[in-house]
Amino acid sequence: MIKLDRVMLGLCGVAIFWGFSYVISGYLLQSFSPVFLSFCRMIITSLFTLTLLFGNGGLRWPTRKEWLLLLASSLFGLFIQQPLYYLGLQLSSVANASLIYAAAPLVAVLLERVFFAVRMTGEKIAGGVLGLAGVVVIIGLHGASFQVSLGDLFLLLAMLGMTVGMLFTPVLARTMSNQAINLYACPIGIMLMAPLAAGEAALGRTYMTFNWGTAGLFLLLGAITMYSGLLWTKGVASTGPGTAAMFMNIPPIISLVAGHFILGEPIRGVQLAGGVLVLAGVYVSSRSMLRRQSLEQGTVLAEEN
Protein backbone atom coordinates (compact mmCIF):
# COMPACT_ATOMS: atom_id res chain seq x y z
CA MET A 1 0.00 0.00 0.00
CA ILE A 2 1.31 3.42 -0.95
CA LYS A 3 1.58 5.62 2.11
CA LEU A 4 -0.82 8.50 1.68
CA ASP A 5 1.36 10.91 3.63
CA ARG A 6 4.07 10.46 0.98
CA VAL A 7 1.50 10.90 -1.77
CA MET A 8 0.30 14.13 -0.14
CA LEU A 9 3.88 15.40 0.01
CA GLY A 10 4.19 14.56 -3.67
CA LEU A 11 1.06 16.57 -4.45
CA CYS A 12 2.51 19.48 -2.47
CA GLY A 13 5.58 19.18 -4.70
CA VAL A 14 3.34 19.28 -7.77
CA ALA A 15 1.72 22.47 -6.49
CA ILE A 16 5.14 24.09 -6.00
CA PHE A 17 6.28 23.07 -9.49
CA TRP A 18 3.06 24.37 -11.04
CA GLY A 19 3.42 27.68 -9.23
CA PHE A 20 6.80 28.23 -10.88
CA SER A 21 5.58 26.89 -14.24
CA TYR A 22 2.80 29.52 -14.27
CA VAL A 23 5.42 32.25 -13.94
CA ILE A 24 7.62 30.70 -16.66
CA SER A 25 4.66 30.14 -19.02
CA GLY A 26 3.46 33.71 -18.57
CA TYR A 27 6.93 34.98 -19.49
CA LEU A 28 7.23 32.70 -22.54
CA LEU A 29 3.84 33.86 -23.85
CA GLN A 30 5.53 37.18 -24.58
CA SER A 31 7.74 35.40 -27.13
CA PHE A 32 5.58 32.53 -28.45
CA SER A 33 2.04 32.11 -29.76
CA PRO A 34 -0.15 30.09 -27.35
CA VAL A 35 -0.78 26.92 -29.39
CA PHE A 36 2.83 26.75 -30.58
CA LEU A 37 4.03 27.18 -27.00
CA SER A 38 1.75 24.39 -25.82
CA PHE A 39 2.87 22.09 -28.66
CA CYS A 40 6.58 22.72 -28.07
CA ARG A 41 6.13 22.24 -24.33
CA MET A 42 4.50 18.87 -24.98
CA ILE A 43 7.31 17.72 -27.29
CA ILE A 44 10.04 18.68 -24.80
CA THR A 45 8.13 17.09 -21.93
CA SER A 46 7.69 13.92 -23.99
CA LEU A 47 11.41 13.74 -24.75
CA PHE A 48 12.23 14.09 -21.05
CA THR A 49 9.67 11.41 -20.18
CA LEU A 50 10.91 8.99 -22.84
CA THR A 51 14.51 9.47 -21.74
CA LEU A 52 13.66 8.86 -18.10
CA LEU A 53 11.22 5.97 -18.38
CA PHE A 54 11.79 4.05 -21.61
CA GLY A 55 14.82 2.15 -20.32
CA ASN A 56 13.22 1.16 -17.03
CA GLY A 57 11.86 -2.13 -18.35
CA GLY A 58 8.72 -3.89 -17.19
CA LEU A 59 6.53 -2.00 -19.67
CA ARG A 60 3.97 -3.79 -21.80
CA TRP A 61 1.87 -2.75 -24.75
CA PRO A 62 -1.49 -1.34 -23.56
CA THR A 63 -4.69 -3.20 -24.34
CA ARG A 64 -7.33 -1.77 -26.66
CA LYS A 65 -9.39 -0.61 -23.67
CA GLU A 66 -6.33 1.06 -22.09
CA TRP A 67 -5.51 2.86 -25.36
CA LEU A 68 -9.08 4.20 -25.49
CA LEU A 69 -8.84 5.40 -21.88
CA LEU A 70 -5.45 7.01 -22.59
CA LEU A 71 -6.93 8.70 -25.67
CA ALA A 72 -9.91 10.03 -23.70
CA SER A 73 -7.66 11.25 -20.87
CA SER A 74 -5.33 13.03 -23.31
CA LEU A 75 -8.25 14.46 -25.27
CA PHE A 76 -9.63 16.25 -22.22
CA GLY A 77 -6.48 16.81 -20.16
CA LEU A 78 -4.14 17.87 -22.98
CA PHE A 79 -5.95 18.60 -26.26
CA ILE A 80 -8.69 20.67 -24.62
CA GLN A 81 -6.96 21.94 -21.49
CA GLN A 82 -3.55 23.17 -22.63
CA PRO A 83 -4.35 25.28 -25.74
CA LEU A 84 -7.44 26.81 -24.15
CA TYR A 85 -5.46 27.63 -21.01
CA TYR A 86 -2.82 29.56 -22.97
CA LEU A 87 -5.43 31.26 -25.16
CA GLY A 88 -7.40 32.21 -22.08
CA LEU A 89 -4.31 33.51 -20.34
CA GLN A 90 -3.63 35.77 -23.34
CA LEU A 91 -7.16 37.19 -23.41
CA SER A 92 -7.82 37.29 -19.66
CA SER A 93 -5.58 37.65 -16.61
CA VAL A 94 -3.60 35.45 -14.24
CA ALA A 95 -5.94 36.53 -11.43
CA ASN A 96 -9.02 35.35 -13.32
CA ALA A 97 -7.25 32.11 -14.27
CA SER A 98 -6.42 31.44 -10.62
CA LEU A 99 -10.01 32.14 -9.59
CA ILE A 100 -11.53 29.90 -12.27
CA TYR A 101 -9.13 27.03 -11.59
CA ALA A 102 -9.87 27.37 -7.87
CA ALA A 103 -13.31 25.94 -8.65
CA ALA A 104 -11.75 22.71 -9.97
CA PRO A 105 -11.77 20.89 -6.59
CA LEU A 106 -15.51 21.43 -6.17
CA VAL A 107 -16.13 20.31 -9.77
CA ALA A 108 -13.95 17.23 -9.21
CA VAL A 109 -15.88 16.28 -6.07
CA LEU A 110 -19.17 16.53 -8.00
CA LEU A 111 -17.83 14.48 -10.93
CA GLU A 112 -16.48 11.83 -8.55
CA ARG A 113 -19.94 11.52 -7.09
CA VAL A 114 -21.62 11.25 -10.51
CA PHE A 115 -19.24 8.82 -12.22
CA PHE A 116 -17.68 6.81 -9.37
CA ALA A 117 -20.39 7.10 -6.68
CA VAL A 118 -17.75 8.45 -4.29
CA ARG A 119 -19.35 9.77 -1.13
CA MET A 120 -19.47 13.57 -1.11
CA THR A 121 -18.14 14.24 2.39
CA GLY A 122 -18.59 17.50 4.23
CA GLU A 123 -14.81 17.71 4.67
CA LYS A 124 -14.21 17.67 0.90
CA ILE A 125 -16.86 20.30 0.27
CA ALA A 126 -15.58 22.47 3.14
CA GLY A 127 -12.02 22.10 1.85
CA GLY A 128 -13.06 23.18 -1.64
CA VAL A 129 -14.95 26.21 -0.33
CA LEU A 130 -12.02 27.24 1.90
CA GLY A 131 -9.61 26.90 -1.03
CA LEU A 132 -11.83 28.95 -3.33
CA ALA A 133 -12.21 31.66 -0.67
CA GLY A 134 -8.45 31.70 -0.13
CA VAL A 135 -7.72 32.21 -3.83
CA VAL A 136 -10.26 35.06 -3.97
CA VAL A 137 -8.49 36.72 -1.03
CA ILE A 138 -5.03 36.17 -2.57
CA ILE A 139 -5.79 37.70 -5.97
CA GLY A 140 -7.97 40.45 -4.45
CA LEU A 141 -10.87 41.76 -6.49
CA HIS A 142 -10.63 45.13 -4.70
CA GLY A 143 -14.35 45.80 -5.06
CA ALA A 144 -14.25 45.52 -8.83
CA SER A 145 -16.86 43.41 -10.58
CA PHE A 146 -15.73 40.16 -12.13
CA GLN A 147 -16.07 40.83 -15.87
CA VAL A 148 -16.58 37.66 -17.91
CA SER A 149 -14.68 37.73 -21.21
CA LEU A 150 -13.93 35.29 -24.03
CA GLY A 151 -10.64 34.53 -22.28
CA ASP A 152 -12.52 33.60 -19.10
CA LEU A 153 -14.72 31.24 -21.13
CA PHE A 154 -11.59 29.58 -22.56
CA LEU A 155 -10.18 29.22 -19.05
CA LEU A 156 -13.44 27.72 -17.79
CA LEU A 157 -13.44 25.13 -20.61
CA ALA A 158 -9.76 24.42 -19.92
CA MET A 159 -10.49 23.82 -16.24
CA LEU A 160 -13.39 21.50 -17.09
CA GLY A 161 -11.23 19.61 -19.60
CA MET A 162 -8.48 19.09 -17.06
CA THR A 163 -10.93 17.97 -14.36
CA VAL A 164 -12.68 15.48 -16.65
CA GLY A 165 -9.28 14.18 -17.81
CA MET A 166 -8.38 13.41 -14.19
CA LEU A 167 -11.30 11.00 -13.90
CA PHE A 168 -9.62 8.48 -16.21
CA THR A 169 -6.43 8.23 -14.14
CA PRO A 170 -7.80 6.06 -11.28
CA VAL A 171 -9.35 3.71 -13.86
CA LEU A 172 -6.07 3.40 -15.79
CA ALA A 173 -4.10 2.91 -12.56
CA ARG A 174 -6.01 -0.31 -11.87
CA THR A 175 -4.11 -2.10 -14.66
CA MET A 176 -1.19 0.20 -15.58
CA SER A 177 1.70 1.68 -13.64
CA ASN A 178 1.92 5.45 -13.18
CA GLN A 179 5.09 5.49 -15.30
CA ALA A 180 3.38 3.65 -18.17
CA ILE A 181 0.40 6.02 -18.09
CA ASN A 182 2.68 9.04 -18.52
CA LEU A 183 4.90 7.35 -21.11
CA TYR A 184 2.10 6.28 -23.46
CA ALA A 185 0.16 9.52 -23.01
CA CYS A 186 3.07 11.49 -24.52
CA PRO A 187 2.75 10.45 -28.20
CA ILE A 188 -1.05 10.68 -27.99
CA GLY A 189 -0.80 14.27 -26.76
CA ILE A 190 1.62 15.22 -29.54
CA MET A 191 -0.60 13.68 -32.24
CA LEU A 192 -3.65 15.50 -30.89
CA MET A 193 -1.84 18.83 -30.67
CA ALA A 194 -0.12 18.66 -34.09
CA PRO A 195 -3.22 19.63 -36.15
CA LEU A 196 -3.88 22.62 -33.87
CA ALA A 197 -0.28 23.80 -34.21
CA ALA A 198 -0.46 23.33 -37.99
CA GLY A 199 -3.74 25.25 -38.12
CA GLU A 200 -2.26 28.15 -36.16
CA ALA A 201 0.69 28.24 -38.56
CA ALA A 202 -1.58 28.06 -41.64
CA LEU A 203 -3.53 31.06 -40.37
CA GLY A 204 -0.29 32.99 -39.94
CA ARG A 205 -0.74 33.34 -36.20
CA THR A 206 2.37 31.43 -35.15
CA TYR A 207 5.19 33.57 -33.85
CA MET A 208 8.29 33.02 -31.76
CA THR A 209 11.30 34.92 -30.53
CA PHE A 210 14.05 32.41 -29.92
CA ASN A 211 17.22 33.03 -27.92
CA TRP A 212 19.30 31.11 -25.41
CA GLY A 213 17.28 32.50 -22.54
CA THR A 214 13.96 31.23 -23.90
CA ALA A 215 15.61 27.91 -24.81
CA GLY A 216 16.75 27.48 -21.22
CA LEU A 217 13.29 28.34 -19.90
CA PHE A 218 11.74 25.85 -22.32
CA LEU A 219 14.00 23.07 -21.05
CA LEU A 220 13.24 24.02 -17.45
CA LEU A 221 9.50 24.08 -18.17
CA GLY A 222 9.71 20.67 -19.86
CA ALA A 223 11.56 19.14 -16.90
CA ILE A 224 9.08 20.65 -14.42
CA THR A 225 6.11 19.40 -16.45
CA MET A 226 7.56 15.90 -16.76
CA TYR A 227 8.36 15.43 -13.08
CA SER A 228 5.18 17.08 -11.81
CA GLY A 229 3.19 14.92 -14.25
CA LEU A 230 4.59 11.73 -12.71
CA LEU A 231 3.80 12.95 -9.19
CA TRP A 232 0.36 14.16 -10.23
CA THR A 233 -0.62 10.85 -11.85
CA LYS A 234 0.47 8.99 -8.72
CA GLY A 235 -1.45 11.41 -6.50
CA VAL A 236 -4.70 11.27 -8.50
CA ALA A 237 -4.52 7.46 -8.71
CA SER A 238 -3.95 7.14 -4.94
CA THR A 239 -6.28 9.80 -3.50
CA GLY A 240 -8.85 10.30 -6.25
CA PRO A 241 -9.54 13.40 -8.39
CA GLY A 242 -11.53 15.20 -5.67
CA THR A 243 -8.77 15.19 -3.06
CA ALA A 244 -5.90 15.71 -5.52
CA ALA A 245 -7.63 18.72 -7.08
CA MET A 246 -7.56 20.53 -3.71
CA PHE A 247 -3.82 20.99 -4.18
CA MET A 248 -4.45 23.03 -7.34
CA ASN A 249 -5.22 26.05 -5.16
CA ILE A 250 -1.66 26.14 -3.80
CA PRO A 251 0.12 27.40 -6.99
CA PRO A 252 -1.19 30.98 -6.57
CA ILE A 253 0.59 31.06 -3.19
CA ILE A 254 3.82 29.86 -4.82
CA SER A 255 3.47 32.43 -7.60
CA LEU A 256 2.92 35.13 -4.97
CA VAL A 257 6.08 34.16 -3.06
CA ALA A 258 8.11 33.74 -6.27
CA GLY A 259 7.00 37.17 -7.47
CA HIS A 260 8.11 38.67 -4.15
CA PHE A 261 11.61 37.18 -4.11
CA ILE A 262 12.30 37.19 -7.86
CA LEU A 263 10.51 40.35 -8.99
CA GLY A 264 10.40 42.25 -5.70
CA GLU A 265 6.60 42.45 -5.67
CA PRO A 266 5.14 43.24 -2.23
CA ILE A 267 3.05 40.72 -0.30
CA ARG A 268 0.09 42.13 1.61
CA GLY A 269 -1.12 40.75 4.92
CA VAL A 270 -4.53 39.90 3.44
CA GLN A 271 -2.79 37.73 0.84
CA LEU A 272 -1.05 35.79 3.60
CA ALA A 273 -4.47 35.28 5.19
CA GLY A 274 -5.71 33.92 1.86
CA GLY A 275 -2.78 31.51 1.78
CA VAL A 276 -3.73 30.24 5.22
CA LEU A 277 -7.29 29.61 3.98
CA VAL A 278 -6.00 27.65 0.98
CA LEU A 279 -3.74 25.47 3.14
CA ALA A 280 -6.59 24.97 5.61
CA GLY A 281 -8.76 23.77 2.72
CA VAL A 282 -6.15 21.23 1.64
CA TYR A 283 -5.78 19.99 5.23
CA VAL A 284 -9.52 19.66 5.84
CA SER A 285 -10.18 17.84 2.56
CA SER A 286 -7.33 15.34 3.01
CA ARG A 287 -7.77 14.75 6.75
CA SER A 288 -10.38 12.02 6.37
CA MET A 289 -8.20 10.01 3.98
CA LEU A 290 -5.19 10.16 6.28
CA ARG A 291 -7.36 9.19 9.24
CA ARG A 292 -8.81 6.25 7.31
CA GLN A 293 -5.34 5.03 6.33
CA SER A 294 -4.22 5.24 9.96
CA LEU A 295 -7.19 3.09 11.00
CA GLU A 296 -6.46 0.56 8.25
CA GLN A 297 -2.81 0.31 9.28
CA GLY A 298 -3.88 -0.17 12.91
CA THR A 299 -6.22 -2.98 11.87
CA VAL A 300 -3.47 -4.70 9.87
CA LEU A 301 -1.04 -4.51 12.80
CA ALA A 302 -3.69 -5.88 15.16
CA GLU A 303 -4.34 -8.83 12.83
CA GLU A 304 -0.62 -9.58 12.53
CA ASN A 305 -0.26 -9.64 16.30
Tab-separated table of C-alpha atoms in Angstrom:
chain	number	residue	atom	x	y	z
A	1	MET	CA	0.000	0.000	0.000
A	2	ILE	CA	1.306	3.418	-0.954
A	3	LYS	CA	1.575	5.617	2.114
A	4	LEU	CA	-0.819	8.502	1.685
A	5	ASP	CA	1.362	10.912	3.629
A	6	ARG	CA	4.068	10.464	0.982
A	7	VAL	CA	1.501	10.903	-1.766
A	8	MET	CA	0.300	14.134	-0.135
A	9	LEU	CA	3.876	15.401	0.013
A	10	GLY	CA	4.187	14.556	-3.672
A	11	LEU	CA	1.056	16.565	-4.446
A	12	CYS	CA	2.514	19.483	-2.472
A	13	GLY	CA	5.582	19.176	-4.700
A	14	VAL	CA	3.337	19.278	-7.770
A	15	ALA	CA	1.718	22.473	-6.486
A	16	ILE	CA	5.135	24.087	-5.995
A	17	PHE	CA	6.276	23.066	-9.490
A	18	TRP	CA	3.059	24.366	-11.037
A	19	GLY	CA	3.422	27.681	-9.234
A	20	PHE	CA	6.805	28.228	-10.883
A	21	SER	CA	5.579	26.886	-14.244
A	22	TYR	CA	2.800	29.524	-14.273
A	23	VAL	CA	5.422	32.248	-13.937
A	24	ILE	CA	7.618	30.705	-16.660
A	25	SER	CA	4.661	30.141	-19.018
A	26	GLY	CA	3.462	33.711	-18.565
A	27	TYR	CA	6.925	34.980	-19.485
A	28	LEU	CA	7.226	32.696	-22.538
A	29	LEU	CA	3.836	33.863	-23.850
A	30	GLN	CA	5.526	37.184	-24.581
A	31	SER	CA	7.738	35.398	-27.125
A	32	PHE	CA	5.578	32.533	-28.446
A	33	SER	CA	2.045	32.112	-29.759
A	34	PRO	CA	-0.147	30.093	-27.347
A	35	VAL	CA	-0.777	26.920	-29.386
A	36	PHE	CA	2.829	26.750	-30.581
A	37	LEU	CA	4.032	27.181	-27.000
A	38	SER	CA	1.753	24.388	-25.816
A	39	PHE	CA	2.871	22.090	-28.660
A	40	CYS	CA	6.584	22.716	-28.066
A	41	ARG	CA	6.133	22.237	-24.330
A	42	MET	CA	4.500	18.871	-24.982
A	43	ILE	CA	7.314	17.723	-27.286
A	44	ILE	CA	10.039	18.678	-24.805
A	45	THR	CA	8.129	17.087	-21.927
A	46	SER	CA	7.691	13.916	-23.989
A	47	LEU	CA	11.406	13.736	-24.749
A	48	PHE	CA	12.235	14.085	-21.051
A	49	THR	CA	9.669	11.405	-20.182
A	50	LEU	CA	10.915	8.987	-22.843
A	51	THR	CA	14.511	9.470	-21.739
A	52	LEU	CA	13.664	8.861	-18.095
A	53	LEU	CA	11.223	5.965	-18.380
A	54	PHE	CA	11.794	4.046	-21.605
A	55	GLY	CA	14.818	2.146	-20.322
A	56	ASN	CA	13.223	1.157	-17.029
A	57	GLY	CA	11.859	-2.127	-18.349
A	58	GLY	CA	8.721	-3.895	-17.192
A	59	LEU	CA	6.535	-2.000	-19.665
A	60	ARG	CA	3.967	-3.792	-21.799
A	61	TRP	CA	1.865	-2.749	-24.753
A	62	PRO	CA	-1.488	-1.344	-23.560
A	63	THR	CA	-4.685	-3.205	-24.345
A	64	ARG	CA	-7.330	-1.766	-26.661
A	65	LYS	CA	-9.391	-0.609	-23.666
A	66	GLU	CA	-6.330	1.057	-22.095
A	67	TRP	CA	-5.511	2.856	-25.363
A	68	LEU	CA	-9.082	4.199	-25.489
A	69	LEU	CA	-8.837	5.396	-21.883
A	70	LEU	CA	-5.452	7.008	-22.593
A	71	LEU	CA	-6.928	8.703	-25.667
A	72	ALA	CA	-9.906	10.026	-23.701
A	73	SER	CA	-7.664	11.248	-20.870
A	74	SER	CA	-5.329	13.034	-23.305
A	75	LEU	CA	-8.250	14.457	-25.270
A	76	PHE	CA	-9.633	16.252	-22.224
A	77	GLY	CA	-6.481	16.812	-20.157
A	78	LEU	CA	-4.139	17.875	-22.980
A	79	PHE	CA	-5.953	18.604	-26.255
A	80	ILE	CA	-8.694	20.668	-24.619
A	81	GLN	CA	-6.963	21.941	-21.493
A	82	GLN	CA	-3.550	23.170	-22.628
A	83	PRO	CA	-4.345	25.280	-25.745
A	84	LEU	CA	-7.439	26.813	-24.148
A	85	TYR	CA	-5.458	27.629	-21.014
A	86	TYR	CA	-2.820	29.563	-22.969
A	87	LEU	CA	-5.431	31.258	-25.164
A	88	GLY	CA	-7.405	32.215	-22.082
A	89	LEU	CA	-4.311	33.514	-20.345
A	90	GLN	CA	-3.627	35.767	-23.341
A	91	LEU	CA	-7.156	37.193	-23.406
A	92	SER	CA	-7.818	37.286	-19.665
A	93	SER	CA	-5.580	37.649	-16.611
A	94	VAL	CA	-3.595	35.452	-14.244
A	95	ALA	CA	-5.941	36.532	-11.434
A	96	ASN	CA	-9.017	35.351	-13.321
A	97	ALA	CA	-7.251	32.114	-14.268
A	98	SER	CA	-6.423	31.438	-10.619
A	99	LEU	CA	-10.009	32.139	-9.586
A	100	ILE	CA	-11.531	29.902	-12.267
A	101	TYR	CA	-9.133	27.032	-11.590
A	102	ALA	CA	-9.867	27.369	-7.871
A	103	ALA	CA	-13.312	25.944	-8.647
A	104	ALA	CA	-11.747	22.715	-9.972
A	105	PRO	CA	-11.771	20.888	-6.595
A	106	LEU	CA	-15.511	21.429	-6.174
A	107	VAL	CA	-16.130	20.307	-9.771
A	108	ALA	CA	-13.947	17.226	-9.215
A	109	VAL	CA	-15.876	16.284	-6.072
A	110	LEU	CA	-19.170	16.525	-7.996
A	111	LEU	CA	-17.829	14.477	-10.934
A	112	GLU	CA	-16.477	11.833	-8.548
A	113	ARG	CA	-19.938	11.520	-7.094
A	114	VAL	CA	-21.625	11.254	-10.510
A	115	PHE	CA	-19.239	8.816	-12.220
A	116	PHE	CA	-17.683	6.808	-9.369
A	117	ALA	CA	-20.388	7.096	-6.683
A	118	VAL	CA	-17.746	8.446	-4.290
A	119	ARG	CA	-19.351	9.771	-1.128
A	120	MET	CA	-19.470	13.571	-1.108
A	121	THR	CA	-18.141	14.236	2.388
A	122	GLY	CA	-18.588	17.496	4.231
A	123	GLU	CA	-14.811	17.705	4.666
A	124	LYS	CA	-14.215	17.667	0.898
A	125	ILE	CA	-16.863	20.304	0.267
A	126	ALA	CA	-15.576	22.466	3.138
A	127	GLY	CA	-12.017	22.099	1.849
A	128	GLY	CA	-13.064	23.177	-1.636
A	129	VAL	CA	-14.949	26.209	-0.327
A	130	LEU	CA	-12.016	27.241	1.900
A	131	GLY	CA	-9.609	26.898	-1.027
A	132	LEU	CA	-11.827	28.946	-3.334
A	133	ALA	CA	-12.209	31.658	-0.673
A	134	GLY	CA	-8.452	31.696	-0.135
A	135	VAL	CA	-7.725	32.215	-3.832
A	136	VAL	CA	-10.262	35.062	-3.972
A	137	VAL	CA	-8.487	36.723	-1.029
A	138	ILE	CA	-5.026	36.174	-2.569
A	139	ILE	CA	-5.788	37.704	-5.972
A	140	GLY	CA	-7.970	40.449	-4.449
A	141	LEU	CA	-10.875	41.755	-6.487
A	142	HIS	CA	-10.634	45.129	-4.699
A	143	GLY	CA	-14.346	45.801	-5.064
A	144	ALA	CA	-14.252	45.523	-8.830
A	145	SER	CA	-16.857	43.413	-10.583
A	146	PHE	CA	-15.726	40.161	-12.132
A	147	GLN	CA	-16.069	40.829	-15.872
A	148	VAL	CA	-16.579	37.658	-17.911
A	149	SER	CA	-14.679	37.731	-21.208
A	150	LEU	CA	-13.926	35.292	-24.026
A	151	GLY	CA	-10.642	34.532	-22.276
A	152	ASP	CA	-12.523	33.600	-19.102
A	153	LEU	CA	-14.719	31.239	-21.131
A	154	PHE	CA	-11.590	29.582	-22.561
A	155	LEU	CA	-10.179	29.223	-19.047
A	156	LEU	CA	-13.444	27.715	-17.795
A	157	LEU	CA	-13.441	25.134	-20.607
A	158	ALA	CA	-9.759	24.421	-19.924
A	159	MET	CA	-10.492	23.818	-16.243
A	160	LEU	CA	-13.389	21.496	-17.090
A	161	GLY	CA	-11.235	19.605	-19.596
A	162	MET	CA	-8.478	19.086	-17.056
A	163	THR	CA	-10.928	17.973	-14.359
A	164	VAL	CA	-12.678	15.478	-16.650
A	165	GLY	CA	-9.282	14.180	-17.812
A	166	MET	CA	-8.379	13.414	-14.195
A	167	LEU	CA	-11.298	11.003	-13.900
A	168	PHE	CA	-9.623	8.483	-16.205
A	169	THR	CA	-6.432	8.235	-14.136
A	170	PRO	CA	-7.795	6.061	-11.281
A	171	VAL	CA	-9.346	3.714	-13.862
A	172	LEU	CA	-6.067	3.398	-15.789
A	173	ALA	CA	-4.104	2.915	-12.562
A	174	ARG	CA	-6.007	-0.314	-11.871
A	175	THR	CA	-4.112	-2.103	-14.657
A	176	MET	CA	-1.186	0.205	-15.583
A	177	SER	CA	1.702	1.684	-13.642
A	178	ASN	CA	1.917	5.448	-13.184
A	179	GLN	CA	5.086	5.491	-15.304
A	180	ALA	CA	3.376	3.646	-18.165
A	181	ILE	CA	0.397	6.018	-18.094
A	182	ASN	CA	2.675	9.036	-18.522
A	183	LEU	CA	4.901	7.354	-21.109
A	184	TYR	CA	2.102	6.280	-23.455
A	185	ALA	CA	0.161	9.517	-23.005
A	186	CYS	CA	3.072	11.493	-24.515
A	187	PRO	CA	2.748	10.446	-28.199
A	188	ILE	CA	-1.050	10.680	-27.986
A	189	GLY	CA	-0.797	14.265	-26.758
A	190	ILE	CA	1.622	15.221	-29.536
A	191	MET	CA	-0.599	13.682	-32.236
A	192	LEU	CA	-3.648	15.497	-30.887
A	193	MET	CA	-1.844	18.833	-30.673
A	194	ALA	CA	-0.121	18.656	-34.086
A	195	PRO	CA	-3.221	19.629	-36.147
A	196	LEU	CA	-3.876	22.616	-33.867
A	197	ALA	CA	-0.281	23.798	-34.207
A	198	ALA	CA	-0.458	23.334	-37.991
A	199	GLY	CA	-3.737	25.250	-38.122
A	200	GLU	CA	-2.259	28.146	-36.159
A	201	ALA	CA	0.689	28.235	-38.564
A	202	ALA	CA	-1.582	28.056	-41.641
A	203	LEU	CA	-3.530	31.063	-40.374
A	204	GLY	CA	-0.292	32.991	-39.943
A	205	ARG	CA	-0.737	33.335	-36.202
A	206	THR	CA	2.372	31.426	-35.151
A	207	TYR	CA	5.193	33.568	-33.851
A	208	MET	CA	8.287	33.018	-31.764
A	209	THR	CA	11.296	34.922	-30.529
A	210	PHE	CA	14.046	32.414	-29.924
A	211	ASN	CA	17.215	33.026	-27.920
A	212	TRP	CA	19.303	31.111	-25.407
A	213	GLY	CA	17.276	32.502	-22.543
A	214	THR	CA	13.961	31.226	-23.902
A	215	ALA	CA	15.615	27.911	-24.805
A	216	GLY	CA	16.754	27.479	-21.215
A	217	LEU	CA	13.293	28.339	-19.899
A	218	PHE	CA	11.738	25.851	-22.318
A	219	LEU	CA	13.997	23.071	-21.050
A	220	LEU	CA	13.243	24.018	-17.448
A	221	LEU	CA	9.504	24.079	-18.170
A	222	GLY	CA	9.711	20.671	-19.858
A	223	ALA	CA	11.556	19.145	-16.902
A	224	ILE	CA	9.077	20.647	-14.422
A	225	THR	CA	6.107	19.402	-16.455
A	226	MET	CA	7.564	15.895	-16.757
A	227	TYR	CA	8.361	15.428	-13.083
A	228	SER	CA	5.182	17.075	-11.814
A	229	GLY	CA	3.193	14.918	-14.251
A	230	LEU	CA	4.585	11.734	-12.710
A	231	LEU	CA	3.797	12.950	-9.188
A	232	TRP	CA	0.364	14.164	-10.231
A	233	THR	CA	-0.615	10.847	-11.847
A	234	LYS	CA	0.468	8.992	-8.717
A	235	GLY	CA	-1.452	11.414	-6.504
A	236	VAL	CA	-4.696	11.270	-8.501
A	237	ALA	CA	-4.523	7.462	-8.711
A	238	SER	CA	-3.954	7.143	-4.945
A	239	THR	CA	-6.276	9.801	-3.503
A	240	GLY	CA	-8.850	10.303	-6.253
A	241	PRO	CA	-9.543	13.403	-8.389
A	242	GLY	CA	-11.533	15.200	-5.675
A	243	THR	CA	-8.770	15.189	-3.062
A	244	ALA	CA	-5.898	15.715	-5.517
A	245	ALA	CA	-7.635	18.719	-7.076
A	246	MET	CA	-7.563	20.526	-3.713
A	247	PHE	CA	-3.822	20.987	-4.180
A	248	MET	CA	-4.452	23.028	-7.339
A	249	ASN	CA	-5.219	26.049	-5.157
A	250	ILE	CA	-1.660	26.136	-3.795
A	251	PRO	CA	0.124	27.396	-6.991
A	252	PRO	CA	-1.191	30.985	-6.570
A	253	ILE	CA	0.590	31.060	-3.190
A	254	ILE	CA	3.818	29.856	-4.817
A	255	SER	CA	3.470	32.431	-7.603
A	256	LEU	CA	2.924	35.125	-4.973
A	257	VAL	CA	6.078	34.158	-3.062
A	258	ALA	CA	8.105	33.739	-6.272
A	259	GLY	CA	6.997	37.168	-7.467
A	260	HIS	CA	8.108	38.671	-4.155
A	261	PHE	CA	11.607	37.179	-4.108
A	262	ILE	CA	12.298	37.188	-7.865
A	263	LEU	CA	10.506	40.349	-8.991
A	264	GLY	CA	10.397	42.250	-5.703
A	265	GLU	CA	6.605	42.448	-5.673
A	266	PRO	CA	5.135	43.243	-2.229
A	267	ILE	CA	3.055	40.720	-0.297
A	268	ARG	CA	0.087	42.133	1.607
A	269	GLY	CA	-1.124	40.750	4.916
A	270	VAL	CA	-4.525	39.904	3.445
A	271	GLN	CA	-2.787	37.732	0.840
A	272	LEU	CA	-1.049	35.793	3.603
A	273	ALA	CA	-4.467	35.279	5.187
A	274	GLY	CA	-5.707	33.920	1.859
A	275	GLY	CA	-2.784	31.514	1.776
A	276	VAL	CA	-3.731	30.240	5.221
A	277	LEU	CA	-7.294	29.612	3.979
A	278	VAL	CA	-5.999	27.646	0.979
A	279	LEU	CA	-3.742	25.474	3.138
A	280	ALA	CA	-6.592	24.966	5.607
A	281	GLY	CA	-8.763	23.771	2.723
A	282	VAL	CA	-6.147	21.229	1.639
A	283	TYR	CA	-5.784	19.994	5.229
A	284	VAL	CA	-9.521	19.664	5.835
A	285	SER	CA	-10.176	17.839	2.556
A	286	SER	CA	-7.332	15.344	3.008
A	287	ARG	CA	-7.768	14.745	6.753
A	288	SER	CA	-10.381	12.016	6.366
A	289	MET	CA	-8.196	10.009	3.983
A	290	LEU	CA	-5.186	10.162	6.281
A	291	ARG	CA	-7.363	9.188	9.240
A	292	ARG	CA	-8.809	6.253	7.307
A	293	GLN	CA	-5.339	5.027	6.328
A	294	SER	CA	-4.225	5.244	9.963
A	295	LEU	CA	-7.188	3.087	11.002
A	296	GLU	CA	-6.457	0.558	8.247
A	297	GLN	CA	-2.813	0.311	9.277
A	298	GLY	CA	-3.875	-0.166	12.907
A	299	THR	CA	-6.220	-2.980	11.870
A	300	VAL	CA	-3.466	-4.698	9.873
A	301	LEU	CA	-1.044	-4.508	12.803
A	302	ALA	CA	-3.690	-5.884	15.162
A	303	GLU	CA	-4.340	-8.826	12.832
A	304	GLU	CA	-0.617	-9.577	12.529
A	305	ASN	CA	-0.262	-9.643	16.305
